[in-house]
Amino acid sequence: MKNNQSEIIGDLYNLLLNPATRDWERSLLRIAKAGIDNGAKFEDQIAKLEAELRPLALRNNLTPDVTDFYLKITNDPLAGSSFDLSAHYQGDGPHQARAIFAGGCFWCMVEPFETRSGIISVVSGYTGGHMDNPTYEQVVGGYTGHVEAVEIIFDTQIWSYKELVELYWQLTDPTDAFGQMADRGSSYRPVIFVTNEEQRQIAERSKQDLAESGRYNHPIVTAIEPASTFWLAENFHQQFYQKNPRRYKKLKRSRQQFLVFQRMQTKLGHGWNRLRKK
């Protein structure tokens, strides 16, 4: 096994203590660690554990941290490909600024921004809640008040904040306060988190312009809230579109089809109203 034995054992111990680990995952991890502690051959115990986890791993149904562990023990090339978070933690440069958007599942909110010139970094995380260091399962369970969001560091010489907000509108349903598309619940509500007064004014003006544009039949309900601590999501969630391209393409296609259908309905509604007035 390429990975250091003591490192794997440390990972097992940490996963056993991790509150996000599911009970059945924890039971398998505990059996493996107990076997190793009792003198069983390390490679045999890890092989048995991998076989037990494999069916759920193939269906992408392990919790994020256990997924990372599974990739490590199978020597998957994605293992250890921890997302580079240096840009997130370091101070912004003279022509850099940040934008934070929540628009449903953050898996679908990274690629539309990250693949554009002038975008320096995009990370997935949780914000707007009342608990420190929330886990994915706590957030989607609705226990923390957080929403899934992305933090974008952008080059202000190439992008204005107003342009980013306008792109955000194109990616989301601003009339749905209770989720986005198939993602339901408070952790998926659409929010623009503003980091200063200038961003707040731009976001408010853009929201008002959208409301007056007639593009939607229903009120624009996307919230505009002050930014608070942005907690990074687990490594499994970072750059999901690259790690799970087939699954991401299905999710992206579903969102796009919904938005196209919604906009078509609005246009048809406007056309019908004009005919009735004649």
mmCIF file of C-alpha atoms in Angstrom, residues 10-276:
data_model
loop_
_atom_site.group_PDB
_atom_site.id
_atom_site.type_symbol
_atom_site.label_atom_id
_atom_site.label_comp_id
_atom_site.label_asym_id
_atom_site.label_seq_id
_atom_site.Cartn_x
_atom_site.Cartn_y
_atom_site.Cartn_z
ATOM 1 C CA GLY A 10 -4.783 8.030 12.160
ATOM 2 C CA ASP A 11 -7.438 8.561 9.484
ATOM 3 C CA LEU A 12 -9.450 5.665 10.902
ATOM 4 C CA TYR A 13 -9.317 7.170 14.370
ATOM 5 C CA ASN A 14 -10.356 10.624 13.145
ATOM 6 C CA LEU A 15 -13.274 9.220 11.143
ATOM 7 C CA LEU A 16 -14.500 7.325 14.199
ATOM 8 C CA LEU A 17 -14.600 10.624 16.103
ATOM 9 C CA ASN A 18 -16.049 12.621 13.206
ATOM 10 C CA PRO A 19 -19.726 13.468 13.958
ATOM 11 C CA ALA A 20 -20.505 13.439 10.221
ATOM 12 C CA THR A 21 -19.581 9.751 9.882
ATOM 13 C CA ARG A 22 -22.724 7.635 9.610
ATOM 14 C CA ASP A 23 -23.290 4.935 12.214
ATOM 15 C CA TRP A 24 -22.949 2.064 9.743
ATOM 16 C CA GLU A 25 -19.755 3.583 8.329
ATOM 17 C CA ARG A 26 -18.414 3.978 11.854
ATOM 18 C CA SER A 27 -19.174 0.337 12.650
ATOM 19 C CA LEU A 28 -17.114 -0.847 9.659
ATOM 20 C CA LEU A 29 -14.273 1.500 10.515
ATOM 21 C CA ARG A 30 -14.349 0.335 14.121
ATOM 22 C CA ILE A 31 -14.102 -3.325 13.093
ATOM 23 C CA ALA A 32 -11.090 -2.586 10.896
ATOM 24 C CA LYS A 33 -9.306 -0.588 13.574
ATOM 25 C CA ALA A 34 -10.038 -3.198 16.263
ATOM 26 C CA GLY A 35 -8.615 -5.910 14.033
ATOM 27 C CA ILE A 36 -5.433 -3.939 13.505
ATOM 28 C CA ASP A 37 -5.152 -3.135 17.214
ATOM 29 C CA ASN A 38 -5.536 -6.864 18.024
ATOM 30 C CA GLY A 39 -2.652 -7.848 15.777
ATOM 31 C CA ALA A 40 -4.395 -8.754 12.535
ATOM 32 C CA LYS A 41 -2.464 -8.044 9.356
ATOM 33 C CA PHE A 42 -2.896 -4.383 8.405
ATOM 34 C CA GLU A 43 -3.237 -5.006 4.656
ATOM 35 C CA ASP A 44 -5.907 -7.678 5.198
ATOM 36 C CA GLN A 45 -8.042 -5.441 7.433
ATOM 37 C CA ILE A 46 -7.873 -2.516 5.002
ATOM 38 C CA ALA A 47 -8.720 -4.807 2.075
ATOM 39 C CA LYS A 48 -11.795 -6.094 3.931
ATOM 40 C CA LEU A 49 -12.830 -2.531 4.781
ATOM 41 C CA GLU A 50 -12.435 -1.438 1.157
ATOM 42 C CA ALA A 51 -14.630 -4.346 0.012
ATOM 43 C CA GLU A 52 -17.344 -3.381 2.517
ATOM 44 C CA LEU A 53 -17.303 0.268 1.473
ATOM 45 C CA ARG A 54 -17.043 -0.369 -2.283
ATOM 46 C CA PRO A 55 -20.778 -0.812 -3.132
ATOM 47 C CA LEU A 56 -21.669 2.533 -1.576
ATOM 48 C CA ALA A 57 -18.572 4.247 -2.966
ATOM 49 C CA LEU A 58 -19.544 3.192 -6.494
ATOM 50 C CA ARG A 59 -22.949 4.818 -5.969
ATOM 51 C CA ASN A 60 -21.411 8.007 -4.509
ATOM 52 C CA ASN A 61 -23.262 7.301 -1.291
ATOM 53 C CA LEU A 62 -20.485 7.581 1.296
ATOM 54 C CA THR A 63 -20.214 10.674 3.459
ATOM 55 C CA PRO A 64 -17.615 13.132 2.113
ATOM 56 C CA ASP A 65 -14.772 12.416 4.550
ATOM 57 C CA VAL A 66 -15.238 8.655 4.236
ATOM 58 C CA THR A 67 -15.188 9.110 0.453
ATOM 59 C CA ASP A 68 -11.816 10.842 0.706
ATOM 60 C CA PHE A 69 -10.566 7.992 2.905
ATOM 61 C CA TYR A 70 -11.848 5.394 0.426
ATOM 62 C CA LEU A 71 -10.044 7.130 -2.441
ATOM 63 C CA LYS A 72 -6.875 7.085 -0.361
ATOM 64 C CA ILE A 73 -6.929 3.383 0.482
ATOM 65 C CA THR A 74 -7.678 2.463 -3.138
ATOM 66 C CA ASN A 75 -4.818 4.663 -4.379
ATOM 67 C CA ASP A 76 -7.255 6.542 -6.570
ATOM 68 C CA PRO A 77 -5.537 9.436 -8.398
ATOM 69 C CA LEU A 78 -8.133 11.782 -6.903
ATOM 70 C CA ALA A 79 -6.927 10.879 -3.429
ATOM 71 C CA GLY A 80 -4.688 13.506 -1.979
ATOM 72 C CA SER A 81 -5.726 15.940 -4.673
ATOM 73 C CA SER A 82 -6.737 18.320 -1.954
ATOM 74 C CA PHE A 83 -8.066 21.529 -3.381
ATOM 75 C CA ASP A 84 -5.584 24.396 -3.281
ATOM 76 C CA LEU A 85 -7.020 26.719 -0.644
ATOM 77 C CA SER A 86 -4.118 29.158 -0.501
ATOM 78 C CA ALA A 87 -6.005 31.846 -2.422
ATOM 79 C CA HIS A 88 -8.959 31.536 -0.049
ATOM 80 C CA TYR A 89 -6.858 32.058 3.061
ATOM 81 C CA GLN A 90 -4.412 34.704 1.887
ATOM 82 C CA GLY A 91 -5.250 38.400 1.647
ATOM 83 C CA ASP A 92 -6.640 39.696 -1.619
ATOM 84 C CA GLY A 93 -4.281 41.444 -3.993
ATOM 85 C CA PRO A 94 -4.659 45.026 -5.274
ATOM 86 C CA HIS A 95 -6.971 43.986 -8.118
ATOM 87 C CA GLN A 96 -8.866 41.215 -6.368
ATOM 88 C CA ALA A 97 -12.229 41.059 -4.630
ATOM 89 C CA ARG A 98 -14.639 38.400 -3.361
ATOM 90 C CA ALA A 99 -18.245 37.539 -4.073
ATOM 91 C CA ILE A 100 -20.363 34.990 -2.208
ATOM 92 C CA PHE A 101 -23.434 33.451 -3.823
ATOM 93 C CA ALA A 102 -25.851 30.730 -2.726
ATOM 94 C CA GLY A 103 -27.937 29.206 -5.479
ATOM 95 C CA GLY A 104 -28.908 25.687 -4.546
ATOM 96 C CA CYS A 105 -26.444 22.799 -4.529
ATOM 97 C CA PHE A 106 -22.916 24.188 -4.659
ATOM 98 C CA TRP A 107 -21.877 21.336 -6.950
ATOM 99 C CA CYS A 108 -23.561 23.238 -9.784
ATOM 100 C CA MET A 109 -22.357 26.715 -8.821
ATOM 101 C CA VAL A 110 -18.605 26.306 -9.297
ATOM 102 C CA GLU A 111 -18.012 25.460 -12.953
ATOM 103 C CA PRO A 112 -20.053 28.355 -14.448
ATOM 104 C CA PHE A 113 -17.747 30.814 -12.655
ATOM 105 C CA GLU A 114 -14.443 28.965 -12.390
ATOM 106 C CA THR A 115 -14.084 28.255 -16.106
ATOM 107 C CA ARG A 116 -14.191 31.937 -17.052
ATOM 108 C CA SER A 117 -11.172 34.129 -17.596
ATOM 109 C CA GLY A 118 -10.511 36.505 -14.729
ATOM 110 C CA ILE A 119 -11.833 34.179 -12.027
ATOM 111 C CA ILE A 120 -8.959 33.426 -9.665
ATOM 112 C CA SER A 121 -10.542 30.883 -7.334
ATOM 113 C CA VAL A 122 -13.910 29.351 -6.484
ATOM 114 C CA VAL A 123 -14.461 27.325 -3.319
ATOM 115 C CA SER A 124 -17.554 25.578 -1.984
ATOM 116 C CA GLY A 125 -18.675 26.063 1.584
ATOM 117 C CA TYR A 126 -21.332 26.942 4.112
ATOM 118 C CA THR A 127 -22.319 30.372 5.385
ATOM 119 C CA GLY A 128 -25.135 32.353 6.975
ATOM 120 C CA GLY A 129 -25.681 30.008 9.924
ATOM 121 C CA HIS A 130 -25.146 29.912 13.667
ATOM 122 C CA MET A 131 -22.725 26.991 14.197
ATOM 123 C CA ASP A 132 -18.949 26.890 13.872
ATOM 124 C CA ASN A 133 -17.321 24.313 11.585
ATOM 125 C CA PRO A 134 -20.563 22.798 10.259
ATOM 126 C CA THR A 135 -20.445 19.498 8.406
ATOM 127 C CA TYR A 136 -22.263 18.704 5.190
ATOM 128 C CA GLU A 137 -24.784 16.445 6.893
ATOM 129 C CA GLN A 138 -25.525 19.043 9.577
ATOM 130 C CA VAL A 139 -26.133 21.734 6.957
ATOM 131 C CA VAL A 140 -28.387 19.698 4.662
ATOM 132 C CA GLY A 141 -30.206 18.435 7.739
ATOM 133 C CA GLY A 142 -31.217 22.015 8.471
ATOM 134 C CA TYR A 143 -29.626 22.069 11.934
ATOM 135 C CA THR A 144 -27.238 24.988 11.492
ATOM 136 C CA GLY A 145 -29.016 27.710 9.506
ATOM 137 C CA HIS A 146 -26.279 27.659 6.854
ATOM 138 C CA VAL A 147 -26.750 27.541 3.111
ATOM 139 C CA GLU A 148 -24.523 25.890 0.548
ATOM 140 C CA ALA A 149 -22.604 28.656 -1.192
ATOM 141 C CA VAL A 150 -19.555 29.476 -3.287
ATOM 142 C CA GLU A 151 -16.916 32.100 -2.579
ATOM 143 C CA ILE A 152 -15.433 33.606 -5.727
ATOM 144 C CA ILE A 153 -12.169 35.535 -5.882
ATOM 145 C CA PHE A 154 -12.106 37.585 -9.069
ATOM 146 C CA ASP A 155 -9.841 39.983 -10.935
ATOM 147 C CA THR A 156 -11.482 43.405 -10.768
ATOM 148 C CA GLN A 157 -9.661 44.451 -13.942
ATOM 149 C CA ILE A 158 -11.626 41.824 -15.863
ATOM 150 C CA TRP A 159 -14.849 41.437 -13.893
ATOM 151 C CA SER A 160 -17.022 43.950 -12.095
ATOM 152 C CA TYR A 161 -19.157 42.825 -9.179
ATOM 153 C CA LYS A 162 -22.234 43.882 -11.163
ATOM 154 C CA GLU A 163 -21.304 41.491 -13.973
ATOM 155 C CA LEU A 164 -20.924 38.613 -11.525
ATOM 156 C CA VAL A 165 -24.355 39.331 -10.053
ATOM 157 C CA GLU A 166 -25.854 39.334 -13.551
ATOM 158 C CA LEU A 167 -24.252 35.949 -14.259
ATOM 159 C CA TYR A 168 -25.619 34.668 -10.945
ATOM 160 C CA TRP A 169 -29.179 35.557 -12.012
ATOM 161 C CA GLN A 170 -28.742 33.443 -15.153
ATOM 162 C CA LEU A 171 -27.806 30.370 -13.098
ATOM 163 C CA THR A 172 -30.594 30.422 -10.524
ATOM 164 C CA ASP A 173 -34.345 30.676 -10.064
ATOM 165 C CA PRO A 174 -34.773 33.977 -8.168
ATOM 166 C CA THR A 175 -38.494 33.325 -7.599
ATOM 167 C CA ASP A 176 -37.996 30.282 -5.364
ATOM 168 C CA ALA A 177 -37.253 31.076 -1.698
ATOM 169 C CA PHE A 178 -37.403 27.446 -0.553
ATOM 170 C CA GLY A 179 -34.660 25.889 -2.655
ATOM 171 C CA GLN A 180 -33.488 25.608 -6.250
ATOM 172 C CA MET A 181 -34.887 23.194 -8.810
ATOM 173 C CA ALA A 182 -34.742 19.694 -7.293
ATOM 174 C CA ASP A 183 -32.816 20.894 -4.226
ATOM 175 C CA ARG A 184 -35.362 21.662 -1.526
ATOM 176 C CA GLY A 185 -34.952 23.089 1.937
ATOM 177 C CA SER A 186 -33.505 26.093 3.750
ATOM 178 C CA SER A 187 -29.899 25.103 3.037
ATOM 179 C CA TYR A 188 -30.555 25.586 -0.688
ATOM 180 C CA ARG A 189 -32.283 28.977 -0.572
ATOM 181 C CA PRO A 190 -30.881 31.625 -2.954
ATOM 182 C CA VAL A 191 -28.860 34.371 -1.277
ATOM 183 C CA ILE A 192 -26.402 37.039 -2.363
ATOM 184 C CA PHE A 193 -24.020 37.643 0.537
ATOM 185 C CA VAL A 194 -22.500 41.115 0.309
ATOM 186 C CA THR A 195 -19.136 41.962 1.836
ATOM 187 C CA ASN A 196 -19.493 45.759 1.890
ATOM 188 C CA GLU A 197 -21.920 48.613 1.276
ATOM 189 C CA GLU A 198 -20.926 48.975 -2.378
ATOM 190 C CA GLN A 199 -21.785 45.348 -3.064
ATOM 191 C CA ARG A 200 -25.074 45.733 -1.217
ATOM 192 C CA GLN A 201 -26.102 48.705 -3.351
ATOM 193 C CA ILE A 202 -25.122 46.946 -6.578
ATOM 194 C CA ALA A 203 -27.005 43.786 -5.606
ATOM 195 C CA GLU A 204 -30.119 45.706 -4.546
ATOM 196 C CA ARG A 205 -30.146 47.718 -7.764
ATOM 197 C CA SER A 206 -29.623 44.610 -9.885
ATOM 198 C CA LYS A 207 -32.433 42.802 -8.068
ATOM 199 C CA GLN A 208 -34.760 45.741 -8.622
ATOM 200 C CA ASP A 209 -33.843 45.895 -12.308
ATOM 201 C CA LEU A 210 -34.594 42.185 -12.628
ATOM 202 C CA ALA A 211 -37.954 42.611 -10.914
ATOM 203 C CA GLU A 212 -38.871 45.407 -13.324
ATOM 204 C CA SER A 213 -37.625 43.577 -16.412
ATOM 205 C CA GLY A 214 -40.698 41.374 -16.754
ATOM 206 C CA ARG A 215 -38.547 38.270 -17.151
ATOM 207 C CA TYR A 216 -40.448 36.464 -14.403
ATOM 208 C CA ASN A 217 -44.130 36.049 -13.598
ATOM 209 C CA HIS A 218 -43.470 35.823 -9.861
ATOM 210 C CA PRO A 219 -41.726 38.119 -7.344
ATOM 211 C CA ILE A 220 -37.945 38.095 -7.065
ATOM 212 C CA VAL A 221 -37.300 36.600 -3.630
ATOM 213 C CA THR A 222 -33.527 36.051 -3.620
ATOM 214 C CA ALA A 223 -32.262 37.411 -0.307
ATOM 215 C CA ILE A 224 -29.440 39.925 0.031
ATOM 216 C CA GLU A 225 -27.629 39.468 3.332
ATOM 217 C CA PRO A 226 -24.358 40.630 4.912
ATOM 218 C CA ALA A 227 -21.541 38.119 4.534
ATOM 219 C CA SER A 228 -20.550 36.162 7.625
ATOM 220 C CA THR A 229 -17.958 33.458 8.223
ATOM 221 C CA PHE A 230 -17.527 31.254 5.162
ATOM 222 C CA TRP A 231 -16.811 27.690 6.296
ATOM 223 C CA LEU A 232 -15.081 25.538 3.702
ATOM 224 C CA ALA A 233 -16.872 22.370 2.627
ATOM 225 C CA GLU A 234 -15.177 18.990 2.768
ATOM 226 C CA ASN A 235 -12.597 18.164 0.094
ATOM 227 C CA PHE A 236 -15.062 15.796 -1.616
ATOM 228 C CA HIS A 237 -17.226 18.778 -2.591
ATOM 229 C CA GLN A 238 -14.470 20.998 -3.984
ATOM 230 C CA GLN A 239 -14.441 21.060 -7.811
ATOM 231 C CA PHE A 240 -17.119 18.367 -7.893
ATOM 232 C CA TYR A 241 -17.619 18.919 -11.619
ATOM 233 C CA GLN A 242 -14.074 17.711 -12.267
ATOM 234 C CA LYS A 243 -14.143 14.781 -9.842
ATOM 235 C CA ASN A 244 -17.544 13.455 -10.945
ATOM 236 C CA PRO A 245 -18.000 14.708 -14.533
ATOM 237 C CA ARG A 246 -20.808 12.342 -15.557
ATOM 238 C CA ARG A 247 -22.901 13.014 -12.475
ATOM 239 C CA TYR A 248 -22.259 16.748 -12.776
ATOM 240 C CA LYS A 249 -23.340 16.828 -16.430
ATOM 241 C CA LYS A 250 -26.684 15.255 -15.495
ATOM 242 C CA LEU A 251 -27.230 17.781 -12.716
ATOM 243 C CA LYS A 252 -26.231 20.693 -14.930
ATOM 244 C CA ARG A 253 -28.494 19.537 -17.757
ATOM 245 C CA SER A 254 -31.441 19.195 -15.386
ATOM 246 C CA ARG A 255 -30.951 22.735 -14.046
ATOM 247 C CA GLN A 256 -30.570 24.205 -17.520
ATOM 248 C CA GLN A 257 -33.692 22.473 -18.781
ATOM 249 C CA PHE A 258 -35.680 23.798 -15.833
ATOM 250 C CA LEU A 259 -34.485 27.373 -16.362
ATOM 251 C CA VAL A 260 -35.137 27.260 -20.111
ATOM 252 C CA PHE A 261 -38.647 25.906 -19.525
ATOM 253 C CA GLN A 262 -39.320 28.566 -16.871
ATOM 254 C CA ARG A 263 -38.247 31.395 -19.170
ATOM 255 C CA MET A 264 -40.263 29.953 -22.042
ATOM 256 C CA GLN A 265 -43.346 29.855 -19.822
ATOM 257 C CA THR A 266 -42.836 33.505 -18.949
ATOM 258 C CA LYS A 267 -42.537 34.528 -22.607
ATOM 259 C CA LEU A 268 -45.631 32.536 -23.534
ATOM 260 C CA GLY A 269 -47.503 34.131 -20.652
ATOM 261 C CA HIS A 270 -46.544 37.616 -21.798
ATOM 262 C CA GLY A 271 -47.573 36.783 -25.369
ATOM 263 C CA TRP A 272 -50.941 35.458 -24.217
ATOM 264 C CA ASN A 273 -51.592 38.576 -22.131
ATOM 265 C CA ARG A 274 -50.836 40.827 -25.100
ATOM 266 C CA LEU A 275 -53.271 38.892 -27.272
ATOM 267 C CA ARG A 276 -56.007 39.168 -24.641
#
